[in-house]
mmCIF file of C-alpha atoms in Angstrom:
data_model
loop_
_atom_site.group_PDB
_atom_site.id
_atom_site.type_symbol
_atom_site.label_atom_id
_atom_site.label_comp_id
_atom_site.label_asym_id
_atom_site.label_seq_id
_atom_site.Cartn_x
_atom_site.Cartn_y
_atom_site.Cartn_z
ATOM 1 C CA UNK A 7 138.071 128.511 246.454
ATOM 2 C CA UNK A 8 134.923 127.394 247.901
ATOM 3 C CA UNK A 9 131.556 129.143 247.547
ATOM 4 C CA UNK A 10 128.635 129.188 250.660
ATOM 5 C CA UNK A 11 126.164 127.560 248.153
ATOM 6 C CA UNK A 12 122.426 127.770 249.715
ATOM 7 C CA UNK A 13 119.885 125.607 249.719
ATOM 8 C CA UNK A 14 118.331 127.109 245.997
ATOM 9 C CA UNK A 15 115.376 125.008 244.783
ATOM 10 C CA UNK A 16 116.498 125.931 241.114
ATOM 11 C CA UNK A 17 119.109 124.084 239.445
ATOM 12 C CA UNK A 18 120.261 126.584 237.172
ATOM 13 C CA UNK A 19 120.686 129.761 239.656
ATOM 14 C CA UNK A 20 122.496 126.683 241.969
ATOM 15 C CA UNK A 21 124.875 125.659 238.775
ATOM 16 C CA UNK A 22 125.492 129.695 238.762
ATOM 17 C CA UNK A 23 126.298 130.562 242.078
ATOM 18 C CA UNK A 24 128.846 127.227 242.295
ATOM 19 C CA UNK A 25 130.859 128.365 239.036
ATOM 20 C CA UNK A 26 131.033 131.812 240.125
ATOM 21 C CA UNK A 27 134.851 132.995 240.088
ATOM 22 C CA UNK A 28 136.846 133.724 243.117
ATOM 23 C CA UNK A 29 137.615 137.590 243.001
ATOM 24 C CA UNK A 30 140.855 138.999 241.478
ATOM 25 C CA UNK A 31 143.252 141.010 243.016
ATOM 26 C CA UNK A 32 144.443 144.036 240.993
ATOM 27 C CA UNK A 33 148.575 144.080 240.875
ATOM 28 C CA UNK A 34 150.107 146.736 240.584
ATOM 29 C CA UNK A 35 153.628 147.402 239.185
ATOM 30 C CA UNK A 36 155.329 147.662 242.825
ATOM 31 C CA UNK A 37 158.268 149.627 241.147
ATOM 32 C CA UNK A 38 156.105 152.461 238.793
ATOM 33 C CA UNK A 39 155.049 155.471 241.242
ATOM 34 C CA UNK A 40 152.049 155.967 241.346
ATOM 35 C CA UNK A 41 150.021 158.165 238.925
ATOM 36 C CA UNK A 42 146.551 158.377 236.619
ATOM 37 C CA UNK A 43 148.423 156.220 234.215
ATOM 38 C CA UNK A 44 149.548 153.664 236.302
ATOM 39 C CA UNK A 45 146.154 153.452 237.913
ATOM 40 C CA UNK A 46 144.747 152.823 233.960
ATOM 41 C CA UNK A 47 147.403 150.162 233.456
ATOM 42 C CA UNK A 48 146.768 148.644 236.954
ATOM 43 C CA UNK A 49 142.930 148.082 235.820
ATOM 44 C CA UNK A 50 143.423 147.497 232.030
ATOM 45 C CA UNK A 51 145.663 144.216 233.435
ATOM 46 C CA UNK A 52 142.659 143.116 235.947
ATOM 47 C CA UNK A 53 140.066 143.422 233.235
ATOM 48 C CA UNK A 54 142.153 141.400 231.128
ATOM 49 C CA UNK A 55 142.142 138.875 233.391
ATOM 50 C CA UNK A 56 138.572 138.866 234.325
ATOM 51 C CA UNK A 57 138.103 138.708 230.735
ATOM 52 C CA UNK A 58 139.887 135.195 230.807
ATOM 53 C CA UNK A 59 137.740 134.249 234.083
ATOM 54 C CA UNK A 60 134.678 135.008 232.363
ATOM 55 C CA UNK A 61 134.997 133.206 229.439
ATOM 56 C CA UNK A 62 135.880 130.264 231.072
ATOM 57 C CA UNK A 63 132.499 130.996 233.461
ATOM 58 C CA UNK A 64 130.403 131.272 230.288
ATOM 59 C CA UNK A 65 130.969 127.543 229.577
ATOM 60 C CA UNK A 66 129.364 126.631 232.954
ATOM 61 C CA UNK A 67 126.249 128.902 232.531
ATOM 62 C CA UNK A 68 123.778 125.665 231.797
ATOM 63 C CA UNK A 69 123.116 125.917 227.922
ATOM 64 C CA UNK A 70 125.707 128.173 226.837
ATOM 65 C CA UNK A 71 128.233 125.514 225.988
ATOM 66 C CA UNK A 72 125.113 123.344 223.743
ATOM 67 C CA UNK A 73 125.575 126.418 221.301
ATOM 68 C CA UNK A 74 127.997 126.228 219.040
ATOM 69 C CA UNK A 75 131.279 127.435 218.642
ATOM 70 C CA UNK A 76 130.201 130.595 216.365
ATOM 71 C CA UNK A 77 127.177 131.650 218.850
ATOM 72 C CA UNK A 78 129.193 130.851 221.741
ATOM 73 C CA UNK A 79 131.880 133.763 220.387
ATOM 74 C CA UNK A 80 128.716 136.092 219.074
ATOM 75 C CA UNK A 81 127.284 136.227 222.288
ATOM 76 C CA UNK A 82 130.434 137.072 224.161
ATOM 77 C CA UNK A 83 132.079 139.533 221.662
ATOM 78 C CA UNK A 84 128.674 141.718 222.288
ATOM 79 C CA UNK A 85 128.263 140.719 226.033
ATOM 80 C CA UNK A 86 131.326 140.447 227.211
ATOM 81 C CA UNK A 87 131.841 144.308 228.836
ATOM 82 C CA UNK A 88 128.279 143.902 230.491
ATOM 83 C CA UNK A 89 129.354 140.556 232.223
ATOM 84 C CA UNK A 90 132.816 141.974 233.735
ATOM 85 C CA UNK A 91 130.790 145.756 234.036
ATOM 86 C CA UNK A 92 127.993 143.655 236.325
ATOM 87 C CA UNK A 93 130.798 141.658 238.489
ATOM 88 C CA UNK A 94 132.207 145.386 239.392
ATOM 89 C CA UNK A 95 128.645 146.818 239.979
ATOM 90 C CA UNK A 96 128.049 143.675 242.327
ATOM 91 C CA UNK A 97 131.521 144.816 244.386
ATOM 92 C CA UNK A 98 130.042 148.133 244.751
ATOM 93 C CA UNK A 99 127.042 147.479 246.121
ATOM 94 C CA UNK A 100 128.627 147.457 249.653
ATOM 95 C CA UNK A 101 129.907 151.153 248.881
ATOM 96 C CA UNK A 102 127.652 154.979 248.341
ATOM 97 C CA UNK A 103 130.625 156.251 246.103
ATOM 98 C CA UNK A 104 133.083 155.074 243.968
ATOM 99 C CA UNK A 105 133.954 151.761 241.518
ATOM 100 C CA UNK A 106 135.416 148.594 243.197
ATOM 101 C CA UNK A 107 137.255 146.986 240.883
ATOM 102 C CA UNK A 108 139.192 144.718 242.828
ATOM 103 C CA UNK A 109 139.304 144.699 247.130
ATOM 104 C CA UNK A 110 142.978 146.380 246.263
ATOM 105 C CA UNK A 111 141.114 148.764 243.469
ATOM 106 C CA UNK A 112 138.720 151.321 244.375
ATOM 107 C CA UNK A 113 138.132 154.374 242.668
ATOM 108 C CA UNK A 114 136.640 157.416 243.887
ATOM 109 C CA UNK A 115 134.758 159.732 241.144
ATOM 110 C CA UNK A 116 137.802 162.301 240.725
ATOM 111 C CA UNK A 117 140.131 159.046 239.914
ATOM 112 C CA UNK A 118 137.629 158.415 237.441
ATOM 113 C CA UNK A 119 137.345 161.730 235.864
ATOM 114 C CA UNK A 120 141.419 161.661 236.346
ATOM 115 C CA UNK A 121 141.808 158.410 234.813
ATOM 116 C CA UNK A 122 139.468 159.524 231.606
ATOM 117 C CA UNK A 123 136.661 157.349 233.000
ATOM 118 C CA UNK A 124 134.124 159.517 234.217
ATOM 119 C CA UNK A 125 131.569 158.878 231.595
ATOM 120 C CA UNK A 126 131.536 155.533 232.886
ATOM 121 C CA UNK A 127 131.672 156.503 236.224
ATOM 122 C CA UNK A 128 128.266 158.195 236.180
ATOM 123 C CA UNK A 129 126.358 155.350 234.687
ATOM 124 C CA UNK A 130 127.593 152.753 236.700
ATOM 125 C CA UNK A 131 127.192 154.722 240.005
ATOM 126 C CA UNK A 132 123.443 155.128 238.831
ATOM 127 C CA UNK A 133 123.109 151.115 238.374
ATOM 128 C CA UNK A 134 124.600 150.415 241.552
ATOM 129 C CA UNK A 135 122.516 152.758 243.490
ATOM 130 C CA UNK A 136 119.096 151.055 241.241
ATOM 131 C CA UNK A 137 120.189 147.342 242.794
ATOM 132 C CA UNK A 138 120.899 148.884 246.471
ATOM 133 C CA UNK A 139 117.472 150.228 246.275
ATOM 134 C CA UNK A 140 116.258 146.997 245.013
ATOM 135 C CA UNK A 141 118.765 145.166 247.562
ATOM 136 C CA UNK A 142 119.904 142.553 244.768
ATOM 137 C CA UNK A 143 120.347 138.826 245.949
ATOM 138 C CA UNK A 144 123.653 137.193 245.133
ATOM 139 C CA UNK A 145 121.317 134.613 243.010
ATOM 140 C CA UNK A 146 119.740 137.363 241.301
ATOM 141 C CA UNK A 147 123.011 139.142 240.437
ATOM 142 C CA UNK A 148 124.369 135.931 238.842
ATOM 143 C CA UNK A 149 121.226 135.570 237.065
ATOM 144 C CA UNK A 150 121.590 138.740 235.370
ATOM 145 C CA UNK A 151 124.711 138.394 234.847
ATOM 146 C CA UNK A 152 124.258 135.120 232.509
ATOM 147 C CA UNK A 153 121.004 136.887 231.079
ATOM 148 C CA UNK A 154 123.129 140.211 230.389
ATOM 149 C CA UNK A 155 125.394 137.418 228.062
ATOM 150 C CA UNK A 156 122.484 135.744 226.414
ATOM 151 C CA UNK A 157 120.502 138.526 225.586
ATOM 152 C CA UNK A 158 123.552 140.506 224.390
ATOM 153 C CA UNK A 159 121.912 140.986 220.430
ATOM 154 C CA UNK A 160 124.665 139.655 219.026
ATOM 155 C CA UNK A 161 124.605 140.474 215.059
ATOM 156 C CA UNK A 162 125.843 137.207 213.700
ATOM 157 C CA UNK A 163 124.109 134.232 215.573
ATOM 158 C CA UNK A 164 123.991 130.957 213.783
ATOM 159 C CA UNK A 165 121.328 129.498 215.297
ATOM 160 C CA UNK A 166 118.688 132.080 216.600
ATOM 161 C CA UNK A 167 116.284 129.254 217.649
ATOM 162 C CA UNK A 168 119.181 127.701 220.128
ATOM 163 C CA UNK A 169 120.349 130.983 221.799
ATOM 164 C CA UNK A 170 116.166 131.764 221.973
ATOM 165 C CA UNK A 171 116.540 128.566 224.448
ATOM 166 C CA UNK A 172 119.220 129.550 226.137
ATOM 167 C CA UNK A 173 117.584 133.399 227.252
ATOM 168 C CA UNK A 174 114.315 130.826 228.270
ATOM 169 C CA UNK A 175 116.529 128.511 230.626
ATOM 170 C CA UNK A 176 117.439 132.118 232.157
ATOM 171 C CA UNK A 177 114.899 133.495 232.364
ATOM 172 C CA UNK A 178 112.818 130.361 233.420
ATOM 173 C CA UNK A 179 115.077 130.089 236.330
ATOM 174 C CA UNK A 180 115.064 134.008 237.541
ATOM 175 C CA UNK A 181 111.421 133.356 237.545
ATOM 176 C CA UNK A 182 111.228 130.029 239.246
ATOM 177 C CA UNK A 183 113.934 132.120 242.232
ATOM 178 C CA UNK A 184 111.206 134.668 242.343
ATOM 179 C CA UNK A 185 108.193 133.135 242.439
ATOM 180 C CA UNK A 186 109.816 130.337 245.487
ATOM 181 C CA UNK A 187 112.356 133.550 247.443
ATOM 182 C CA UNK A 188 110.179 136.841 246.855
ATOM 183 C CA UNK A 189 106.747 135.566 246.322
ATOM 184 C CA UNK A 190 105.230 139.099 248.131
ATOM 185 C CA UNK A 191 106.986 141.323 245.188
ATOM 186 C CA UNK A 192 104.938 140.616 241.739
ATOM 187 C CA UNK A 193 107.457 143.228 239.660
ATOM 188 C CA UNK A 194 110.458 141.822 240.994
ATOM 189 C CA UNK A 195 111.532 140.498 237.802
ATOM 190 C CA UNK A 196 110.327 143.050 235.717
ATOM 191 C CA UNK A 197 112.376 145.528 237.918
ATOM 192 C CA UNK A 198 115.659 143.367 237.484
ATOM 193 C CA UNK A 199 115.167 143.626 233.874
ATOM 194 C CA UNK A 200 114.662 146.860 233.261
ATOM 195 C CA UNK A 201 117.730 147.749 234.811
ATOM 196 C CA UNK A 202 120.029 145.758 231.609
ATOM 197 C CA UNK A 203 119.412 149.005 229.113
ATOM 198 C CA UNK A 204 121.735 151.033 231.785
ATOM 199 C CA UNK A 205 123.866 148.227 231.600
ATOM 200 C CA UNK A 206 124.080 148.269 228.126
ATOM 201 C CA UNK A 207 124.359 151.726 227.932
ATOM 202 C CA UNK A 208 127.426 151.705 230.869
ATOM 203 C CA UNK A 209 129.105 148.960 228.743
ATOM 204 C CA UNK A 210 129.087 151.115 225.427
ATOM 205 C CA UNK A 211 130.498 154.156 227.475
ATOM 206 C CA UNK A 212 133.357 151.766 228.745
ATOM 207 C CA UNK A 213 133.798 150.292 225.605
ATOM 208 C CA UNK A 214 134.492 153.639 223.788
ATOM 209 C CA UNK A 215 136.349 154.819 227.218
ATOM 210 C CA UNK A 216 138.992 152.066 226.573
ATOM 211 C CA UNK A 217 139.000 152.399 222.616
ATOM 212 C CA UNK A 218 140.028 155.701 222.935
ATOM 213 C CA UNK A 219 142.728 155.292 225.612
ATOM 214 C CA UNK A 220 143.847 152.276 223.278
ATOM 215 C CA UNK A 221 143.628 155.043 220.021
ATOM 216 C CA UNK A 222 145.679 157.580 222.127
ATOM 217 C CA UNK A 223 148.888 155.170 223.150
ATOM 218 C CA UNK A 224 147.864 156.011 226.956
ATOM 219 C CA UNK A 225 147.616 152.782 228.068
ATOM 220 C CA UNK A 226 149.319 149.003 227.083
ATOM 221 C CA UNK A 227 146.839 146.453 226.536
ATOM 222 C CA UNK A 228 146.683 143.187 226.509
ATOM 223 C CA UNK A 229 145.827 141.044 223.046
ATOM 224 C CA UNK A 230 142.949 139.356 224.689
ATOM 225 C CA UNK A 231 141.014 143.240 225.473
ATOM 226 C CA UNK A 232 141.886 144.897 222.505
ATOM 227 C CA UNK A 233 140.471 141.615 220.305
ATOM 228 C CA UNK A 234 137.229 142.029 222.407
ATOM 229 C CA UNK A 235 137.589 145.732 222.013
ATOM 230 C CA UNK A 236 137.295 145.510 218.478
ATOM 231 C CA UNK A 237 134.171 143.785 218.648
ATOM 232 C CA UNK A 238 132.484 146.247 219.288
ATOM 233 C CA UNK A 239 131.062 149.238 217.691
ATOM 234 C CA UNK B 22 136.572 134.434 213.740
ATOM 235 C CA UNK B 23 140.428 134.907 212.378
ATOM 236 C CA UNK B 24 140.018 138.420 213.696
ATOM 237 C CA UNK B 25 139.223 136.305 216.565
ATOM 238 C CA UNK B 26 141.923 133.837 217.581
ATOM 239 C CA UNK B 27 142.367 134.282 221.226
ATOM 240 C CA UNK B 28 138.865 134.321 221.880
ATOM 241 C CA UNK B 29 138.154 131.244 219.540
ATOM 242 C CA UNK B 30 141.140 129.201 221.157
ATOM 243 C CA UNK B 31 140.172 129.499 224.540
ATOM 244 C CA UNK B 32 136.604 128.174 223.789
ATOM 245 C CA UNK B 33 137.752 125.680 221.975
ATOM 246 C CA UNK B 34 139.660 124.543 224.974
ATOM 247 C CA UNK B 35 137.851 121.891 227.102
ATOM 248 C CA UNK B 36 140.079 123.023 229.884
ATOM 249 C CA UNK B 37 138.792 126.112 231.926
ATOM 250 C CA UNK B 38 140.211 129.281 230.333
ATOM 251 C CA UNK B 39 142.826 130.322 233.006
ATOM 252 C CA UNK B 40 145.279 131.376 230.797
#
């Protein structure tokens, strides 16, 4: 998979864009009919494998792999449904309704509600409607994306002073893109940044969507999602 | 991080987690 890298002045956003992950399919069990259930399992199995994409993404975000092992696992056990949240918002962006979570996986708000994941529904719509309005870059989504992951206030950091560095490189570089691509809008930034409390917020609704789905036997998950599930809260 | 493993093994792994 190759990526159209651009000419980017800024290392980091450059080293971002070239390690982003070729989109997943979703696959569906050919032989289960189909049904609100089989829809859950269809995207339970996708997130577990963007789960497994993402984590091997973290280690090319410049910095994150300097941390050590115990940061490295802090920061993704708290950031980890904000990364794979903003890689579905980013696949929405094209769309004025619904979640694409895979080309093959779209769903409409009444699959949503169907599928027991309209309170995620609601808040995501609203952050994908916030970057249409602010017409979010490709560089700037990736941006986010790593800052979403360093800036996750993870409870048990080792070293506060290293991952401290880390959120700089970010943010030095979303600033640096800025300041060289969108030198006529002063708030840019500040706009992109206020939009990670939704995010956060999104990614605790999801997180409790999928506990409780977990709690109630609906849906089989993989070992990978339910250890990252029980990370959190 | 022994409530951990799967997330400890595959940063521990040089090679990109694909798996």
């Amino acid at each position: 998979y190759t990526h159209p890298v651009k000419s980017i002045h800024n290392k980091v956003i450059s080293q971002l864009l070239a390690s982003e992950p070729a989109p997943l399919r979703a696959s569906p069990d050919p032989v289960t009919p189909d049904s609100d259930l089989k829809t859950l399992m269809t995207l339970c199995d996708l997130l577990n494998r963007e789960l497994l994409v993402m984590i091997s993404w973290a280690k090319h975000i410049p910095g994150f792999s300097s941390l050590s092992l115990v940061d490295q696992m802090a920061l993704l056990q708290s950031g980890w449904m904000e990364a794979l949240l903003l890689c579905v918002v980013w696949r929405s962006l094209a769309s004025t309704q619904g979640l694409e979570f895979a080309e093959n996986l779209h769903l409409n708000e009444p699959q949503c509600k169907n599928a027991g994941l309209l309170e995620l529904y609601t808040p995501l719509r609203l952050l994908i409607d916030k970057y249409q309005q602010l017409n979010i870059s490709h560089e700037e989504a990736v941006a986010l994306r790593a800052m979403a992951l360093a800036n996750s206030d993870a409870e048990h950091v080792e070293n506060g002073d290293s991952v401290l560095r880390f959120q700089d490189g970010l943010h030095e570089a979303l600033q640096d893109y800025e300041v060289n691509e969108r030198a006529a809008e002063t708030h840019r930034v500040g706009k992109l940044l206020m939009t990670l409390p939704l995010l956060r917020q999104s990614s605790h609704r999801a997180v409790q969507c999928f506990r409780r789905l977990h709690i109630q036997h609906l849906v089989p998950m993989h070992k990978l999602f339910l250890e990252m599930l029980d990370t959190k809260i | 991080t022994e409530r951990h493993k799967i997330l400890h093994r595959l940063l521990q792994d040089s090679s990109p987690a694909d798996g």
